[in-house]
Amino acid sequence: MRLFTALVPPAEAVAQVAAALVGPAPDGWRLVDPATWHITLAFHGDVDDPAPHLAALDAAAGLPGPRLRVDGSGAFPGVRWARVVAEPRAALDALVEAVGGDAQGFVPHITVLRRRGRRRPEPRAVLPPLSGPWWQADEVLLMASELRRDGAVHRIVHRVALTRG
């Protein structure tokens, strides 16, 4: 089972950012379904036993949920993303570490475009200015991911509540 731990933005934040991405995806790219948008805190990969990740998630229960918003964009090879800022950043970093991620190298983002195929050189894709409302993370999710030709399908394996603060 392929697992990751994530935060999921509320529908109103997703809708506001998705509205900026109107029209077809740039040539050579596909828009990631906004219904699947999330902020990956830790990618666990293919695991036979999810128990250690369930335990880490349970241990994170009750941590303060950071305030988050989309503000800007960025790129990794084959990916274009909406930048996520946190207030306070330390709360987000503590959450990343608690669920098994690496806060040092963590770039909070939501993937919005993925490259189609393996063309070289990478097709040009510039995102419009992206911005969204502030929202409070109130839960963290352990999710399973199944890769398909038209994109990944995610299902929630386990969730725990965060505190407001």
PDB file of C-alpha atoms in Angstrom:
ATOM      1  CA  MET A   1       0.000   0.000   0.000  1.00  0.00           C
ATOM      2  CA  ARG A   2       1.371   3.431  -0.996  1.00  0.00           C
ATOM      3  CA  LEU A   3       0.936   5.879   1.905  1.00  0.00           C
ATOM      4  CA  PHE A   4       1.396   9.556   2.634  1.00  0.00           C
ATOM      5  CA  THR A   5       0.350  11.912   5.420  1.00  0.00           C
ATOM      6  CA  ALA A   6      -1.381  15.128   4.412  1.00  0.00           C
ATOM      7  CA  LEU A   7      -3.491  18.152   5.164  1.00  0.00           C
ATOM      8  CA  VAL A   8      -6.498  18.809   2.933  1.00  0.00           C
ATOM      9  CA  PRO A   9      -7.570  22.396   2.283  1.00  0.00           C
ATOM     10  CA  PRO A  10     -11.242  23.282   2.701  1.00  0.00           C
ATOM     11  CA  ALA A  11     -13.499  23.487  -0.344  1.00  0.00           C
ATOM     12  CA  GLU A  12     -13.654  27.297  -0.337  1.00  0.00           C
ATOM     13  CA  ALA A  13      -9.848  27.597  -0.454  1.00  0.00           C
ATOM     14  CA  VAL A  14      -9.663  25.021  -3.254  1.00  0.00           C
ATOM     15  CA  ALA A  15     -12.401  26.798  -5.219  1.00  0.00           C
ATOM     16  CA  GLN A  16     -10.669  30.176  -5.023  1.00  0.00           C
ATOM     17  CA  VAL A  17      -7.329  28.822  -6.235  1.00  0.00           C
ATOM     18  CA  ALA A  18      -8.925  26.598  -8.890  1.00  0.00           C
ATOM     19  CA  ALA A  19     -10.779  29.637 -10.268  1.00  0.00           C
ATOM     20  CA  ALA A  20      -7.399  31.163 -11.163  1.00  0.00           C
ATOM     21  CA  LEU A  21      -6.582  28.086 -13.260  1.00  0.00           C
ATOM     22  CA  VAL A  22      -9.439  28.505 -15.752  1.00  0.00           C
ATOM     23  CA  GLY A  23      -9.096  27.114 -19.239  1.00  0.00           C
ATOM     24  CA  PRO A  24      -7.231  24.093 -20.526  1.00  0.00           C
ATOM     25  CA  ALA A  25      -3.897  23.022 -19.093  1.00  0.00           C
ATOM     26  CA  PRO A  26      -0.841  24.184 -21.048  1.00  0.00           C
ATOM     27  CA  ASP A  27       0.258  21.855 -23.845  1.00  0.00           C
ATOM     28  CA  GLY A  28       2.090  18.840 -22.411  1.00  0.00           C
ATOM     29  CA  TRP A  29       0.531  19.222 -18.952  1.00  0.00           C
ATOM     30  CA  ARG A  30      -2.572  18.014 -17.132  1.00  0.00           C
ATOM     31  CA  LEU A  31      -4.451  19.777 -14.373  1.00  0.00           C
ATOM     32  CA  VAL A  32      -4.541  17.784 -11.152  1.00  0.00           C
ATOM     33  CA  ASP A  33      -8.166  17.301 -10.110  1.00  0.00           C
ATOM     34  CA  PRO A  34      -8.854  19.948  -7.438  1.00  0.00           C
ATOM     35  CA  ALA A  35     -10.884  17.343  -5.512  1.00  0.00           C
ATOM     36  CA  THR A  36      -7.560  15.579  -4.792  1.00  0.00           C
ATOM     37  CA  TRP A  37      -5.511  18.641  -3.795  1.00  0.00           C
ATOM     38  CA  HIS A  38      -3.582  18.223  -0.563  1.00  0.00           C
ATOM     39  CA  ILE A  39      -0.387  19.254   1.201  1.00  0.00           C
ATOM     40  CA  THR A  40       1.854  16.211   1.631  1.00  0.00           C
ATOM     41  CA  LEU A  41       3.566  16.370   5.021  1.00  0.00           C
ATOM     42  CA  ALA A  42       5.372  13.035   4.640  1.00  0.00           C
ATOM     43  CA  PHE A  43       5.521  10.514   1.812  1.00  0.00           C
ATOM     44  CA  HIS A  44       5.914   6.992   3.177  1.00  0.00           C
ATOM     45  CA  GLY A  45       6.014   5.063  -0.116  1.00  0.00           C
ATOM     46  CA  ASP A  46       4.942   1.455  -0.519  1.00  0.00           C
ATOM     47  CA  VAL A  47       4.527  -0.151   2.892  1.00  0.00           C
ATOM     48  CA  ASP A  48       3.377  -3.623   3.915  1.00  0.00           C
ATOM     49  CA  ASP A  49       2.447  -2.633   7.457  1.00  0.00           C
ATOM     50  CA  PRO A  50       0.837   0.766   8.060  1.00  0.00           C
ATOM     51  CA  ALA A  51       1.007   0.358  11.877  1.00  0.00           C
ATOM     52  CA  PRO A  52       4.053   2.647  12.427  1.00  0.00           C
ATOM     53  CA  HIS A  53       2.397   5.418  10.404  1.00  0.00           C
ATOM     54  CA  LEU A  54      -0.900   4.975  12.243  1.00  0.00           C
ATOM     55  CA  ALA A  55       0.984   5.272  15.549  1.00  0.00           C
ATOM     56  CA  ALA A  56       2.822   8.416  14.393  1.00  0.00           C
ATOM     57  CA  LEU A  57      -0.454   9.966  13.325  1.00  0.00           C
ATOM     58  CA  ASP A  58      -2.088   9.120  16.646  1.00  0.00           C
ATOM     59  CA  ALA A  59       0.872  10.699  18.446  1.00  0.00           C
ATOM     60  CA  ALA A  60       0.295  13.897  16.428  1.00  0.00           C
ATOM     61  CA  ALA A  61      -3.304  14.162  17.649  1.00  0.00           C
ATOM     62  CA  GLY A  62      -3.872  17.365  19.523  1.00  0.00           C
ATOM     63  CA  LEU A  63      -0.926  19.262  18.073  1.00  0.00           C
ATOM     64  CA  PRO A  64      -1.792  22.831  17.100  1.00  0.00           C
ATOM     65  CA  GLY A  65      -3.063  23.138  13.554  1.00  0.00           C
ATOM     66  CA  PRO A  66      -1.318  25.936  11.670  1.00  0.00           C
ATOM     67  CA  ARG A  67      -3.186  28.623   9.741  1.00  0.00           C
ATOM     68  CA  LEU A  68      -2.486  28.149   6.029  1.00  0.00           C
ATOM     69  CA  ARG A  69      -3.082  29.845   2.712  1.00  0.00           C
ATOM     70  CA  VAL A  70      -1.968  29.665  -0.891  1.00  0.00           C
ATOM     71  CA  ASP A  71       0.269  32.569  -1.839  1.00  0.00           C
ATOM     72  CA  GLY A  72       2.299  32.198  -5.025  1.00  0.00           C
ATOM     73  CA  SER A  73       3.544  29.286  -7.075  1.00  0.00           C
ATOM     74  CA  GLY A  74       6.626  27.295  -7.901  1.00  0.00           C
ATOM     75  CA  ALA A  75       8.002  24.366  -9.857  1.00  0.00           C
ATOM     76  CA  PHE A  76       9.759  21.061  -9.499  1.00  0.00           C
ATOM     77  CA  PRO A  77      10.705  19.048 -12.594  1.00  0.00           C
ATOM     78  CA  GLY A  78       7.448  17.775 -14.080  1.00  0.00           C
ATOM     79  CA  VAL A  79       5.308  19.594 -11.503  1.00  0.00           C
ATOM     80  CA  ARG A  80       3.854  23.075 -11.064  1.00  0.00           C
ATOM     81  CA  TRP A  81       2.513  23.933  -7.634  1.00  0.00           C
ATOM     82  CA  ALA A  82       0.707  26.463  -5.494  1.00  0.00           C
ATOM     83  CA  ARG A  83       2.918  27.686  -2.656  1.00  0.00           C
ATOM     84  CA  VAL A  84       1.444  27.296   0.834  1.00  0.00           C
ATOM     85  CA  VAL A  85       2.435  29.626   3.650  1.00  0.00           C
ATOM     86  CA  ALA A  86       1.858  28.808   7.302  1.00  0.00           C
ATOM     87  CA  GLU A  87       1.290  30.891  10.387  1.00  0.00           C
ATOM     88  CA  PRO A  88       3.146  30.024  12.519  1.00  0.00           C
ATOM     89  CA  ARG A  89       5.598  28.088  10.357  1.00  0.00           C
ATOM     90  CA  ALA A  90       6.919  26.350  13.471  1.00  0.00           C
ATOM     91  CA  ALA A  91       3.532  24.638  13.987  1.00  0.00           C
ATOM     92  CA  LEU A  92       3.624  23.253  10.447  1.00  0.00           C
ATOM     93  CA  ASP A  93       7.230  22.086  10.854  1.00  0.00           C
ATOM     94  CA  ALA A  94       6.382  20.358  14.157  1.00  0.00           C
ATOM     95  CA  LEU A  95       3.501  18.560  12.459  1.00  0.00           C
ATOM     96  CA  VAL A  96       5.744  17.454   9.573  1.00  0.00           C
ATOM     97  CA  GLU A  97       8.303  16.018  12.015  1.00  0.00           C
ATOM     98  CA  ALA A  98       5.619  14.334  14.152  1.00  0.00           C
ATOM     99  CA  VAL A  99       4.250  12.357  11.190  1.00  0.00           C
ATOM    100  CA  GLY A 100       7.661  11.223   9.939  1.00  0.00           C
ATOM    101  CA  GLY A 101       8.541  13.961   7.479  1.00  0.00           C
ATOM    102  CA  ASP A 102      11.643  16.141   7.192  1.00  0.00           C
ATOM    103  CA  ALA A 103      10.837  19.728   8.147  1.00  0.00           C
ATOM    104  CA  GLN A 104      14.309  20.857   7.048  1.00  0.00           C
ATOM    105  CA  GLY A 105      13.688  20.084   3.377  1.00  0.00           C
ATOM    106  CA  PHE A 106       9.916  20.556   3.426  1.00  0.00           C
ATOM    107  CA  VAL A 107       8.408  22.846   0.777  1.00  0.00           C
ATOM    108  CA  PRO A 108       4.719  23.316   1.605  1.00  0.00           C
ATOM    109  CA  HIS A 109       2.766  23.186  -1.648  1.00  0.00           C
ATOM    110  CA  ILE A 110      -0.248  21.830  -3.499  1.00  0.00           C
ATOM    111  CA  THR A 111       0.501  20.195  -6.850  1.00  0.00           C
ATOM    112  CA  VAL A 112      -1.796  21.714  -9.489  1.00  0.00           C
ATOM    113  CA  LEU A 113      -0.168  20.644 -12.802  1.00  0.00           C
ATOM    114  CA  ARG A 114       1.664  17.472 -13.758  1.00  0.00           C
ATOM    115  CA  ARG A 115       3.635  16.897 -16.918  1.00  0.00           C
ATOM    116  CA  ARG A 116       2.186  14.481 -19.448  1.00  0.00           C
ATOM    117  CA  GLY A 117       4.630  11.796 -20.544  1.00  0.00           C
ATOM    118  CA  ARG A 118       8.393  12.174 -20.524  1.00  0.00           C
ATOM    119  CA  ARG A 119       8.995  14.685 -23.293  1.00  0.00           C
ATOM    120  CA  ARG A 120      12.329  16.461 -23.413  1.00  0.00           C
ATOM    121  CA  PRO A 121      12.763  19.348 -22.983  1.00  0.00           C
ATOM    122  CA  GLU A 122      10.050  20.023 -20.449  1.00  0.00           C
ATOM    123  CA  PRO A 123       7.111  21.939 -21.958  1.00  0.00           C
ATOM    124  CA  ARG A 124       6.687  25.507 -20.777  1.00  0.00           C
ATOM    125  CA  ALA A 125       4.033  26.034 -18.112  1.00  0.00           C
ATOM    126  CA  VAL A 126       3.579  29.284 -16.260  1.00  0.00           C
ATOM    127  CA  LEU A 127       0.957  29.546 -13.554  1.00  0.00           C
ATOM    128  CA  PRO A 128      -1.092  32.701 -13.072  1.00  0.00           C
ATOM    129  CA  PRO A 129      -0.794  34.515  -9.726  1.00  0.00           C
ATOM    130  CA  LEU A 130      -2.268  32.198  -7.102  1.00  0.00           C
ATOM    131  CA  SER A 131      -3.763  33.325  -3.821  1.00  0.00           C
ATOM    132  CA  GLY A 132      -6.315  31.912  -1.423  1.00  0.00           C
ATOM    133  CA  PRO A 133      -7.975  32.623   1.906  1.00  0.00           C
ATOM    134  CA  TRP A 134      -6.486  31.755   5.271  1.00  0.00           C
ATOM    135  CA  TRP A 135      -7.763  28.488   6.756  1.00  0.00           C
ATOM    136  CA  GLN A 136      -7.092  26.539   9.919  1.00  0.00           C
ATOM    137  CA  ALA A 137      -5.806  22.966   9.631  1.00  0.00           C
ATOM    138  CA  ASP A 138      -8.072  20.999  11.952  1.00  0.00           C
ATOM    139  CA  GLU A 139      -7.099  17.437  11.065  1.00  0.00           C
ATOM    140  CA  VAL A 140      -4.232  15.464   9.574  1.00  0.00           C
ATOM    141  CA  LEU A 141      -4.804  12.412   7.377  1.00  0.00           C
ATOM    142  CA  LEU A 142      -2.971   9.199   6.572  1.00  0.00           C
ATOM    143  CA  MET A 143      -3.892   8.454   2.965  1.00  0.00           C
ATOM    144  CA  ALA A 144      -3.426   5.570   0.556  1.00  0.00           C
ATOM    145  CA  SER A 145      -2.722   6.387  -3.066  1.00  0.00           C
ATOM    146  CA  GLU A 146      -3.436   4.243  -6.098  1.00  0.00           C
ATOM    147  CA  LEU A 147      -1.769   5.407  -9.300  1.00  0.00           C
ATOM    148  CA  ARG A 148      -3.848   5.312 -12.481  1.00  0.00           C
ATOM    149  CA  ARG A 149      -3.263   6.574 -15.996  1.00  0.00           C
ATOM    150  CA  ASP A 150      -5.552   9.560 -15.469  1.00  0.00           C
ATOM    151  CA  GLY A 151      -4.114  10.449 -12.056  1.00  0.00           C
ATOM    152  CA  ALA A 152      -3.951   9.136  -8.532  1.00  0.00           C
ATOM    153  CA  VAL A 153      -6.943   8.030  -6.485  1.00  0.00           C
ATOM    154  CA  HIS A 154      -6.645   8.713  -2.770  1.00  0.00           C
ATOM    155  CA  ARG A 155      -8.521   7.226   0.144  1.00  0.00           C
ATOM    156  CA  ILE A 156      -8.357   8.138   3.794  1.00  0.00           C
ATOM    157  CA  VAL A 157      -6.869   5.381   5.966  1.00  0.00           C
ATOM    158  CA  HIS A 158      -6.869   7.267   9.283  1.00  0.00           C
ATOM    159  CA  ARG A 159      -7.429  10.812  10.555  1.00  0.00           C
ATOM    160  CA  VAL A 160      -6.719  12.650  13.787  1.00  0.00           C
ATOM    161  CA  ALA A 161      -7.837  16.043  15.023  1.00  0.00           C
ATOM    162  CA  LEU A 162      -5.538  18.994  15.580  1.00  0.00           C
ATOM    163  CA  THR A 163      -6.217  21.789  18.041  1.00  0.00           C
ATOM    164  CA  ARG A 164      -6.873  25.434  17.265  1.00  0.00           C
ATOM    165  CA  GLY A 165      -4.384  27.746  18.762  1.00  0.00           C
TER     166      GLY A 165
END
